[in-house]
Each structure stands twice: as structure tokens, then as C-alpha cells.
GROMACS .gro file of C-alpha atoms in nm:
model
  204
    1MET     CA    1   4.635   5.138   1.175
    2TRP     CA    2   4.982   5.103   1.377
    3ASN     CA    3   5.114   5.442   1.214
    4PRO     CA    4   5.397   5.559   1.380
    5VAL     CA    5   5.558   5.950   1.301
    6ASP     CA    6   5.836   5.787   1.069
    7THR     CA    7   5.538   5.715   0.785
    8ARG     CA    8   5.585   6.107   0.760
    9PHE     CA    9   5.965   6.170   0.751
   10TYR     CA   10   6.089   6.307   0.412
   11ALA     CA   11   6.251   6.004   0.393
   12LYS     CA   12   5.969   5.815   0.474
   13LYS     CA   13   6.030   5.438   0.648
   14LEU     CA   14   5.780   5.156   0.628
   15PRO     CA   15   5.659   4.999   0.962
   16VAL     CA   16   5.666   4.669   1.046
   17ALA     CA   17   5.606   4.465   1.328
   18ILE     CA   18   5.793   4.151   1.463
   19ALA     CA   19   5.661   3.940   1.788
   20ALA     CA   20   5.903   3.740   1.840
   21ILE     CA   21   5.817   3.389   2.064
   22GLY     CA   22   6.069   3.208   2.260
   23ASP     CA   23   6.461   3.275   2.160
   24GLY     CA   24   6.474   3.608   2.051
   25ALA     CA   25   6.812   3.585   1.847
   26GLU     CA   26   6.632   3.557   1.524
   27ALA     CA   27   6.367   3.850   1.579
   28ASN     CA   28   6.636   4.055   1.658
   29TYR     CA   29   6.816   3.973   1.298
   30ILE     CA   30   6.547   4.048   1.156
   31ARG     CA   31   6.542   4.373   1.326
   32THR     CA   32   6.871   4.500   1.229
   33LEU     CA   33   6.845   4.366   0.895
   34LEU     CA   34   6.515   4.530   0.856
   35GLU     CA   35   6.643   4.845   0.917
   36GLN     CA   36   6.942   4.871   0.707
   37LEU     CA   37   6.614   4.969   0.508
   38ASP     CA   38   6.377   5.224   0.557
   39VAL     CA   39   6.198   5.057   0.734
   40VAL     CA   40   6.105   5.144   1.121
   41THR     CA   41   6.008   4.808   1.397
   42LEU     CA   42   5.823   4.699   1.643
   43LEU     CA   43   5.929   4.441   1.878
   44HIS     CA   44   5.695   4.241   2.076
   45ALA     CA   45   5.878   4.031   2.290
   46ILE     CA   46   5.597   3.723   2.373
   47GLY     CA   47   5.593   3.597   2.678
   48THR     CA   48   5.307   3.408   2.729
   49PRO     CA   49   5.020   3.239   2.505
   50ASP     CA   50   4.764   3.530   2.619
   51ASP     CA   51   5.052   3.797   2.544
   52PHE     CA   52   5.022   3.625   2.177
   53LEU     CA   53   4.679   3.655   2.148
   54GLN     CA   54   4.659   4.028   2.256
   55VAL     CA   55   4.892   4.066   1.924
   56ILE     CA   56   4.708   3.942   1.692
   57SER     CA   57   4.365   4.046   1.795
   58GLN     CA   58   4.452   4.431   1.792
   59ASN     CA   59   4.188   4.532   1.493
   60GLU     CA   60   4.214   4.915   1.457
   61SER     CA   61   4.549   4.910   1.596
   62ALA     CA   62   4.714   4.654   1.357
   63PRO     CA   63   4.997   4.685   1.156
   64PRO     CA   64   5.067   4.694   0.792
   65TYR     CA   65   5.266   4.425   0.869
   66LEU     CA   66   5.336   4.122   1.134
   67ILE     CA   67   5.620   3.964   1.120
   68ILE     CA   68   5.614   3.618   1.356
   69SER     CA   69   5.915   3.523   1.450
   70ALA     CA   70   5.897   3.142   1.606
   71HIS     CA   71   5.943   2.802   1.615
   72GLY     CA   72   5.677   2.544   1.406
   73ASP     CA   73   5.535   2.217   1.481
   74LYS     CA   74   5.287   2.113   1.162
   75GLY     CA   75   5.146   2.479   1.129
   76GLY     CA   76   5.155   2.534   1.488
   77LEU     CA   77   5.346   2.756   1.677
   78ILE     CA   78   5.585   2.610   1.931
   79PHE     CA   79   5.567   2.781   2.331
   80GLY     CA   80   5.669   2.517   2.535
   81GLU     CA   81   5.635   2.452   2.905
   82TYR     CA   82   5.574   2.809   3.170
   83ILE     CA   83   5.490   2.784   3.540
   84GLU     CA   84   5.153   2.687   3.686
   85GLU     CA   85   5.079   3.069   3.710
   86ILE     CA   86   5.058   3.132   3.320
   87ASP     CA   87   4.710   3.046   3.163
   88VAL     CA   88   4.816   2.753   2.908
   89SER     CA   89   4.422   2.754   2.804
   90SER     CA   90   4.532   2.781   2.461
   91LEU     CA   91   4.792   2.580   2.364
   92GLN     CA   92   4.838   2.180   2.288
   93ASP     CA   93   5.146   1.999   2.463
   94GLY     CA   94   5.282   2.365   2.431
   95VAL     CA   95   5.177   2.454   2.056
   96MET     CA   96   4.944   2.624   1.947
   97ARG     CA   97   4.704   2.537   1.726
   98PRO     CA   98   4.540   2.680   1.397
   99PRO     CA   99   4.210   2.675   1.580
  100VAL     CA  100   4.324   2.876   1.860
  101ILE     CA  101   4.465   3.175   1.614
  102ALA     CA  102   4.102   3.112   1.424
  103GLU     CA  103   3.954   3.210   1.710
  104ALA     CA  104   4.154   3.489   1.796
  105ILE     CA  105   4.305   3.661   1.534
  106ARG     CA  106   4.186   4.043   1.392
  107LEU     CA  107   4.391   4.168   1.191
  108PRO     CA  108   4.189   4.380   0.949
  109GLY     CA  109   4.422   4.441   0.625
  110THR     CA  110   4.746   4.361   0.777
  111VAL     CA  111   5.051   4.140   0.575
  112VAL     CA  112   5.127   3.794   0.794
  113ILE     CA  113   5.457   3.660   0.760
  114ASN     CA  114   5.514   3.369   0.967
  115THR     CA  115   5.897   3.274   1.007
  116ALA     CA  116   5.864   2.941   1.199
  117CYS     CA  117   5.857   2.571   1.016
  118SER     CA  118   5.517   2.488   0.875
  119ALA     CA  119   5.388   2.774   0.927
  120GLY     CA  120   5.246   2.771   0.551
  121VAL     CA  121   5.021   2.458   0.554
  122LYS     CA  122   4.703   2.492   0.419
  123GLU     CA  123   4.502   2.439   0.778
  124ALA     CA  124   4.710   2.730   0.917
  125GLY     CA  125   4.685   2.971   0.603
  126GLU     CA  126   4.332   2.974   0.647
  127ALA     CA  127   4.335   3.019   1.051
  128PHE     CA  128   4.502   3.384   0.984
  129MET     CA  129   4.280   3.465   0.674
  130LYS     CA  130   4.008   3.447   0.906
  131GLY     CA  131   4.165   3.765   1.058
  132GLU     CA  132   4.023   4.041   0.745
  133ILE     CA  133   4.411   3.981   0.693
  134GLN     CA  134   4.556   4.072   0.384
  135ALA     CA  135   4.759   3.817   0.294
  136TYR     CA  136   4.953   3.503   0.450
  137ILE     CA  137   5.304   3.407   0.394
  138ALA     CA  138   5.479   3.128   0.539
  139ALA     CA  139   5.673   2.840   0.442
  140ASP     CA  140   5.508   2.472   0.395
  141GLU     CA  141   5.762   2.282   0.552
  142ASP     CA  142   6.154   2.332   0.738
  143VAL     CA  143   6.346   2.618   0.599
  144THR     CA  144   6.686   2.758   0.772
  145GLY     CA  145   6.720   3.107   0.874
  146GLU     CA  146   6.958   3.140   0.616
  147THR     CA  147   6.678   3.122   0.386
  148THR     CA  148   6.458   3.336   0.589
  149ALA     CA  149   6.703   3.641   0.621
  150LEU     CA  150   6.711   3.612   0.214
  151PHE     CA  151   6.295   3.557   0.200
  152LEU     CA  152   6.238   3.900   0.359
  153MET     CA  153   6.506   4.110   0.258
  154HIS     CA  154   6.418   4.003  -0.076
  155PHE     CA  155   6.043   4.084  -0.023
  156PHE     CA  156   6.077   4.451   0.174
  157TYR     CA  157   6.342   4.546  -0.040
  158ARG     CA  158   6.127   4.519  -0.322
  159MET     CA  159   5.831   4.645  -0.146
  160LEU     CA  160   6.018   4.977  -0.065
  161LYS     CA  161   6.089   5.009  -0.463
  162GLY     CA  162   5.727   5.009  -0.551
  163SER     CA  163   5.667   4.689  -0.635
  164SER     CA  164   5.290   4.524  -0.580
  165LEU     CA  165   5.299   4.239  -0.239
  166GLU     CA  166   5.242   3.996  -0.514
  167GLU     CA  167   5.564   4.100  -0.697
  168ALA     CA  168   5.735   4.137  -0.401
  169TRP     CA  169   5.661   3.818  -0.273
  170GLU     CA  170   5.728   3.623  -0.634
  171HIS     CA  171   6.043   3.793  -0.681
  172ALA     CA  172   6.166   3.713  -0.287
  173ALA     CA  173   6.026   3.310  -0.345
  174SER     CA  174   6.208   3.244  -0.647
  175TYR     CA  175   6.552   3.273  -0.535
  176ASP     CA  176   6.624   2.941  -0.455
  177GLU     CA  177   6.473   2.571  -0.368
  178GLU     CA  178   6.438   2.656  -0.050
  179SER     CA  179   6.311   2.989  -0.095
  180ARG     CA  180   6.008   2.814  -0.346
  181LEU     CA  181   5.841   2.668  -0.015
  182TYR     CA  182   5.667   3.006   0.117
  183ARG     CA  183   5.297   3.059  -0.035
  184LEU     CA  184   5.150   3.351  -0.065
  185TYR     CA  185   4.764   3.299   0.105
  186LEU     CA  186   4.509   3.551  -0.022
  187ARG     CA  187   4.172   3.609  -0.059
  188ASP     CA  188   4.124   3.427  -0.367
  189GLY     CA  189   4.372   3.168  -0.356
  190ILE     CA  190   4.677   3.016  -0.255
  191TYR     CA  191   4.999   3.052  -0.446
  192LYS     CA  192   5.293   2.902  -0.464
  193VAL     CA  193   5.605   2.993  -0.698
  194GLY     CA  194   5.747   2.757  -0.969
  195ASP     CA  195   6.057   2.605  -1.077
  196ASP     CA  196   6.030   2.835  -1.375
  197GLY     CA  197   5.982   3.166  -1.105
  198LYS     CA  198   5.629   3.230  -1.179
  199LYS     CA  199   5.327   3.256  -0.981
  200ARG     CA  200   5.094   2.969  -0.982
  201ILE     CA  201   4.771   2.891  -0.775
  202ILE     CA  202   4.782   2.562  -0.628
  203GLU     CA  203   4.410   2.652  -0.469
  204GLY     CA  204   4.127   2.937  -0.570
   0.00000   0.00000   0.00000
């Protein structure tokens, strides 16, 4: 498990890794936002599909939290086109689909938060859960960048204040209509927050 020295400071910091696929503007904004809290970040600037596959297959070196900053398409991650020298065998029309992720992911104990649009659909959630992760959080429809920022701020603020993972997600996902699109995947089922702000199971 990634364990930077900052986690042992007098004012301990929460370690969060960020994988930036494509345009890094959102990832850098997220990084700045989190560092205003007691968070130490590690930014992975993803250049190729293989770079990303290495990040999600770290095994014992896995971070406690991994935020994936990307654009999405029906549960897949958009990488785009590359020159001939780059191996794109993991992509289909420039997109990494959930079956490829399911085959590669090995992040035991990690909480994965995916900011890509539609990344919270069932196929994607089940693919990420194959990697022995603790939880997977993502929206199952399109959300704005503002919603993403608010969700992450609320979630990590609550985590830093001692809330449980489920409590932090429930609080962050109850902010407004768009925030309620964020699903929580755990080993015992898939959860959403209803209009009443309470957690409900979609499938168990």
C-alpha cells in the first residue's frame, strides 16, 4: 500500500492518487482542491493505455484512494487515437472498455472514484470490483465538472473528519440531483442515494 511520509506527520495527511487521462485540467484542479484539505496527492499523468493499465494493476503498491480523471463513454474510458508505435490493443475505437479493465485491475483495498461520464454503470462497476478493491464510486450518467468537484470536496472532507466510507459517500451524494447520480459499489451490492437523502440498495 502506498504510504507516503506525510501520513506520519503530526498533522497526518490522507494519501490520494490521481490518474489523469487526456486533458489534465480537471485532474490538476482536483489535486489543488484536495491539497487545501489534509491530503497528499500523487498525480499519474497517463500518456498511453499501457500507462493506465500499470496504474490499476499495482497489487501491494496500490494507493488507499485512486481518483480516475477522464472522459467516458457507456462505462468505458476515452483515450483517443495514437501513433502506430503505441500499443492500442486494449482499446476499441479509442475507448478502454470494462472487460479490459476487469482483466487488468489489481488494487487490493483501494477506494476508486471515477469522474468519467457514465462510469458508474453496472458493467463498469462490476469490472472495477474484480480488482479486490474496497469500493467503487462513479456517476452512471453525465455530470458536470462542478458537480464532480463538489462531490469530491464533500466526500473527502467527511472522510478526514472521521466519517465512514459509506457515510462520506451518502453525504456527498445527497447534495443535489446530479450528485445523486454517484453510485457506490461494495462487495455486498450497489447503492444509490434517494430523493430523501438516504442510502438505498439497487442490487445486492
